[in-house]
Structures are given as C-alpha cells and as structure tokens.
Amino acid sequence: MSMIFFACVVRVRDGLPLSASTDFYHTQDFLQCKQRLKALAGRLAQYPGRGSAEGRDLSVHFSSSGDVACMAICSHQCPPAMAFCFLETLWWEFTASYDTTCIGLASRPYAFLEFDSVIQKVKWHFNHVKSSQLESSFEKLREDLEFQPPFALTVEDADAANGVVHGHPQLQHVRHFRMEPVTALGILSLVLNILCAALNLVRGIHLAEHSLQITQEEVGNILAFLIPFAACISQCYLYLFYSPTRTAKVLLLLLSICLGNLYLHGLRTLWQILFHVGVALLSSHQILTRQLQEKHADCGV
C-alpha cells in the first residue's frame, strides 16, 4: 500500500516548483492537501529546515536546506522517519544533479522536468521496498527527529497560508496573468516600431542641433519628431507587457503618432507619413489582439 502519494522539489526563496511527481489521485482530501502544500511552498523561507502539517488522513512534510526544499503528501500512517528519509534522499539526488546557479536562474515552473522520473523512482522505492530493508536508514533519522522534532503546523496554519481562514478567503492576489506568446507578425511590428522610433529620434535631434534660430515653428517640428518617438517606444512596451488600461493608451499613442506625422507634412513625403502611420496602425492592432493567458493560483503543483 502506497504511503507517499505526491512529491515535489521547490526553490526556497519564492516557492517556485522545479520538478514534481505525477499523481493520479483526485479525491477532495488530496486536492485540499495539495493546495496546502502549494501555499506552504511560498513560505518555506519562514520555517525551519523540517516541518509537517498533519491532517486527518493526509499530511504534508517538507525538508529544506540551502536553495532547495523537497515536499511530500503522505498518508497519516506513514512514519515521520520514512517521510523525511524520502525527502532527504530526493534533496541529495536533486542537488547532485543541478548546481545552485541553474537553480537560481530558473524562471519558469518545472524547469527541471527531466527530474520527474527520478522522483517517481525514489517514491516507488520507498512505497514498495519492505520497511525492514530500509530500517537502517530510518534509525539515524529517528534519533535526529527525537533530538530536534520537525516544526509542527496545524491544518488551520496551512489553510491560513493558503489565504483561507474559517472558510473565508483573505484578501490576496489569487490570479496571475501572462500574455499570449509573441507572434511573427508581432515581432515584425516591434522591429518596424523600433525603426520608426529611431528615425524620429535622429531627425528630431538633428533638427535641434542644426537650427540656427529656434523659432516657435522649429520647436513644433522638434516636438513632432520626439513625441512620436516616445509613442513608438510606448507601443513596444504595451505589446510586450500587460497593462489594465491598454485600449485607452493605444488610442492615445496612435493619435499622437498620426497628429505628429500630419504636422510634419512638408518635412516628410506622403509615402513617409503613410509608412509611419501604417506601422502605428499595425502595432496598435497587434497590441489589442494579443490576449491574456489567465493562470489560476492553484495551477502547477
């Protein structure tokens, strides 16, 4: 009978999941326990090296050292020595496979997906090898646990970490948003926007440096180059990063570019004006059609 149901490796400083075992359990108790595990992962830096959140049927155990922590969901019948021996074995396997630089530079969840198979093998070994064969490994750990017991969290502590107290959610961010992947047409709009920005900047600076007398008309021309320059850079930013008021900002930037180029009629040919306005329209379309990808806080682990 399996006593270790799920395990994962996380980064201590921010709780980023680095690798995890595959689970096939979908009971309500297991899913709630998994939520507690994810919530605790984000707060590991606040706790000692070993800890447990005991539940009625399932418990969450964690063991951390340095940049890496290993966490597991185990049955209530699983001896603590077995759970922490399993976690320490995982820790040694992971730290032997990846150096601190790779771990620190990881920027996306499950960056070490290939380690999942190692977790599965170690989990299978602890679940199916007879306890008598592992007894020698457990003995020293039992002594350590008696001398320094793991930090004990209650289910209420774990639920509070998850933003729930007595069934009521606390105020916190429960959703994280990412933009859809950049498309080829989006990359083209970025390149053209940067080109237009560079042209506007060069012409504006050149006009300011070579004007023998700065008249009101010359100031207007300089601003008509520099304002679209700033607008082009802002369009690049809005395409790459999410902004809650992007529609209003896109329209304002598009209007600035169009008015600036109309003001420059005479310094620019009609084809040049159409090129700049066309690039602005393409960029605006790409910004407004690039949708959000919503990632719920309970996704991942």
Coordinates of C-alpha atoms in Angstrom, one line a residue, residues 20-222:
A20 CA 7.2 17.1 -9.3
S21 CA 5.9 13.6 -9.4
T22 CA 2.9 12.6 -11.4
D23 CA -0.2 11.9 -9.3
F24 CA -3.4 10.1 -10.1
Y25 CA -5.4 11.0 -7.0
H26 CA -8.4 13.2 -7.4
T27 CA -10.1 12.9 -4.0
Q28 CA -11.3 16.1 -2.3
D29 CA -9.0 15.5 0.6
F30 CA -5.9 15.0 -1.6
L31 CA -6.7 18.2 -3.7
Q32 CA -7.1 20.2 -0.5
C33 CA -3.8 18.9 0.8
K34 CA -2.2 19.8 -2.5
Q35 CA -3.4 23.3 -2.1
R36 CA -1.9 23.5 1.4
L37 CA 1.4 22.2 0.0
K38 CA 1.5 24.9 -2.6
A39 CA 0.7 27.6 -0.1
L40 CA 3.4 26.4 2.3
A41 CA 5.9 26.3 -0.6
G42 CA 5.7 30.0 -0.9
R43 CA 6.5 30.5 2.8
L44 CA 9.3 27.9 3.3
A45 CA 11.8 30.7 4.0
Q46 CA 9.9 31.5 7.2
Y47 CA 10.1 28.0 8.6
P48 CA 12.9 25.7 10.0
G49 CA 14.5 23.0 7.8
R50 CA 11.9 20.4 8.6
G51 CA 8.2 20.6 9.2
S52 CA 4.9 18.9 8.9
A53 CA 1.3 19.9 8.5
E54 CA -0.7 17.0 9.9
G55 CA -4.2 16.3 8.5
R56 CA -6.8 13.7 9.4
D57 CA -5.9 11.2 6.6
L58 CA -3.0 13.0 4.7
S59 CA -0.1 15.1 5.9
V60 CA 2.3 17.5 4.2
H61 CA 6.0 17.1 5.1
F62 CA 8.9 19.4 3.9
S63 CA 12.6 19.4 4.3
S64 CA 14.7 22.3 3.1
S65 CA 18.4 23.2 3.0
G66 CA 20.1 26.0 1.1
D67 CA 18.2 27.0 -2.0
V68 CA 16.1 23.8 -2.4
A69 CA 13.3 22.2 -0.5
C70 CA 11.5 18.8 -1.0
M71 CA 7.9 18.4 -0.1
A72 CA 5.6 15.4 0.0
I73 CA 2.0 14.4 0.7
C74 CA 1.9 11.2 2.7
S75 CA -0.8 9.1 4.3
H76 CA -1.3 9.6 8.1
Q77 CA 0.1 6.0 8.6
C78 CA 3.5 7.0 7.0
P79 CA 6.1 7.1 9.8
P80 CA 7.8 10.6 10.0
A81 CA 11.2 8.9 9.7
M82 CA 10.2 7.4 6.4
A83 CA 8.8 10.6 5.1
F84 CA 11.9 12.7 6.0
C85 CA 14.3 10.0 4.8
F86 CA 12.4 10.1 1.5
L87 CA 12.7 13.9 1.3
E88 CA 16.4 13.9 2.2
T89 CA 17.1 11.3 -0.5
L90 CA 15.3 13.4 -3.0
W91 CA 17.2 16.5 -1.9
W92 CA 20.6 14.7 -2.3
E93 CA 19.6 13.4 -5.7
F94 CA 18.5 16.9 -6.9
T95 CA 21.4 18.9 -5.6
A96 CA 23.8 16.3 -7.1
S97 CA 22.2 16.8 -10.5
Y98 CA 21.9 20.6 -10.6
D99 CA 24.1 23.3 -9.3
T100 CA 23.0 26.4 -7.4
T101 CA 23.4 28.6 -10.5
C102 CA 21.0 26.6 -12.5
I103 CA 18.5 26.6 -9.7
G104 CA 18.8 30.3 -9.0
L105 CA 18.4 31.2 -12.7
A106 CA 15.2 29.1 -13.2
S107 CA 12.4 31.4 -14.3
R108 CA 9.5 29.1 -15.1
P109 CA 7.7 26.4 -13.2
Y110 CA 9.0 22.8 -13.6
A111 CA 12.2 23.9 -15.4
F112 CA 13.8 20.6 -14.4
L113 CA 11.1 18.4 -15.9
E114 CA 13.5 15.6 -16.6
F115 CA 14.0 15.1 -12.8
D116 CA 10.4 13.9 -12.5
S117 CA 11.4 10.4 -13.4
V118 CA 13.9 10.4 -10.6
I119 CA 11.2 11.4 -8.1
Q120 CA 8.9 8.6 -9.4
K121 CA 11.7 6.0 -8.9
V122 CA 12.5 7.2 -5.4
K123 CA 8.9 7.3 -4.5
W124 CA 8.3 3.8 -5.8
H125 CA 11.3 2.5 -3.9
F126 CA 10.0 3.9 -0.6
N127 CA 6.5 2.7 -1.2
H128 CA 7.2 -0.8 -2.3
V129 CA 10.5 -1.9 -0.7
K130 CA 9.9 -3.6 2.7
S131 CA 10.4 -1.4 5.7
S132 CA 12.8 -3.9 7.2
Q133 CA 15.2 -3.3 4.3
L134 CA 15.1 0.5 5.0
E135 CA 15.3 0.2 8.7
S136 CA 18.9 1.1 9.0
S137 CA 18.3 4.3 7.0
F138 CA 15.4 5.2 9.3
E139 CA 17.3 4.6 12.6
K140 CA 19.6 7.6 12.5
L141 CA 16.8 9.9 11.2
R142 CA 14.6 8.8 14.1
E143 CA 17.3 9.9 16.5
D144 CA 17.6 13.2 14.8
L145 CA 13.8 13.7 14.9
E146 CA 13.7 12.9 18.6
F147 CA 16.5 15.4 19.3
Q148 CA 15.1 18.1 17.0
P149 CA 11.4 17.4 16.2
P150 CA 10.1 18.9 12.9
F151 CA 8.3 22.2 13.0
A152 CA 4.6 21.4 13.5
L153 CA 1.9 23.2 11.6
T154 CA -1.8 22.7 12.1
V155 CA -4.3 22.4 9.3
E156 CA -5.5 25.8 10.2
D157 CA -2.0 27.2 9.8
A158 CA -1.7 25.7 6.3
D159 CA -5.1 27.0 5.3
A160 CA -4.2 30.5 6.6
A161 CA -1.1 30.3 4.4
N162 CA -3.4 29.5 1.5
G163 CA -5.5 32.6 2.2
V164 CA -8.4 30.8 3.8
V165 CA -9.4 31.3 7.5
H166 CA -12.5 29.6 8.7
G167 CA -13.7 29.1 5.2
H168 CA -13.4 32.8 4.2
P169 CA -10.8 33.9 1.8
Q170 CA -8.3 36.5 2.9
L171 CA -7.5 39.4 0.6
Q172 CA -4.7 38.4 -1.6
H173 CA -3.8 38.0 -5.3
V174 CA -5.4 34.8 -6.4
R175 CA -4.8 35.1 -10.1
H176 CA -1.7 35.7 -12.2
F177 CA -1.8 36.8 -15.8
R178 CA 0.6 36.2 -18.7
M179 CA 0.3 37.4 -22.2
E180 CA 0.0 35.0 -25.1
P181 CA 3.2 34.1 -27.0
V182 CA 4.6 36.7 -29.3
T183 CA 3.7 36.0 -33.0
A184 CA 5.8 36.5 -36.1
L185 CA 3.6 39.5 -37.1
G186 CA 4.1 40.9 -33.6
I187 CA 7.8 40.6 -34.0
L188 CA 7.6 42.4 -37.3
S189 CA 5.6 45.2 -35.7
L190 CA 8.2 45.6 -32.9
V191 CA 11.0 45.8 -35.5
L192 CA 9.2 48.4 -37.6
N193 CA 8.2 50.4 -34.5
I194 CA 11.9 50.5 -33.3
L195 CA 12.9 51.6 -36.8
C196 CA 10.3 54.4 -36.8
A197 CA 11.3 55.4 -33.3
A198 CA 15.0 55.6 -34.3
L199 CA 14.1 57.7 -37.4
N200 CA 12.1 60.1 -35.3
L201 CA 14.8 60.5 -32.7
V202 CA 17.6 61.0 -35.2
R203 CA 15.6 63.6 -37.2
G204 CA 14.5 65.4 -34.0
I205 CA 18.0 65.7 -32.6
H206 CA 19.4 66.6 -36.0
L207 CA 16.9 69.4 -36.4
A208 CA 17.5 70.7 -32.9
E209 CA 21.3 70.7 -33.4
H210 CA 21.3 72.4 -36.8
S211 CA 18.7 75.0 -36.3
L212 CA 20.4 78.4 -36.4
Q213 CA 17.5 80.1 -34.7
I214 CA 15.0 78.1 -32.6
T215 CA 11.7 79.6 -33.6
Q216 CA 8.2 78.5 -32.5
E217 CA 7.8 76.6 -35.7
E218 CA 11.2 74.8 -35.2
V219 CA 10.1 73.9 -31.6
G220 CA 6.9 72.4 -33.0
N221 CA 8.8 70.4 -35.6
I222 CA 11.2 69.0 -33.0

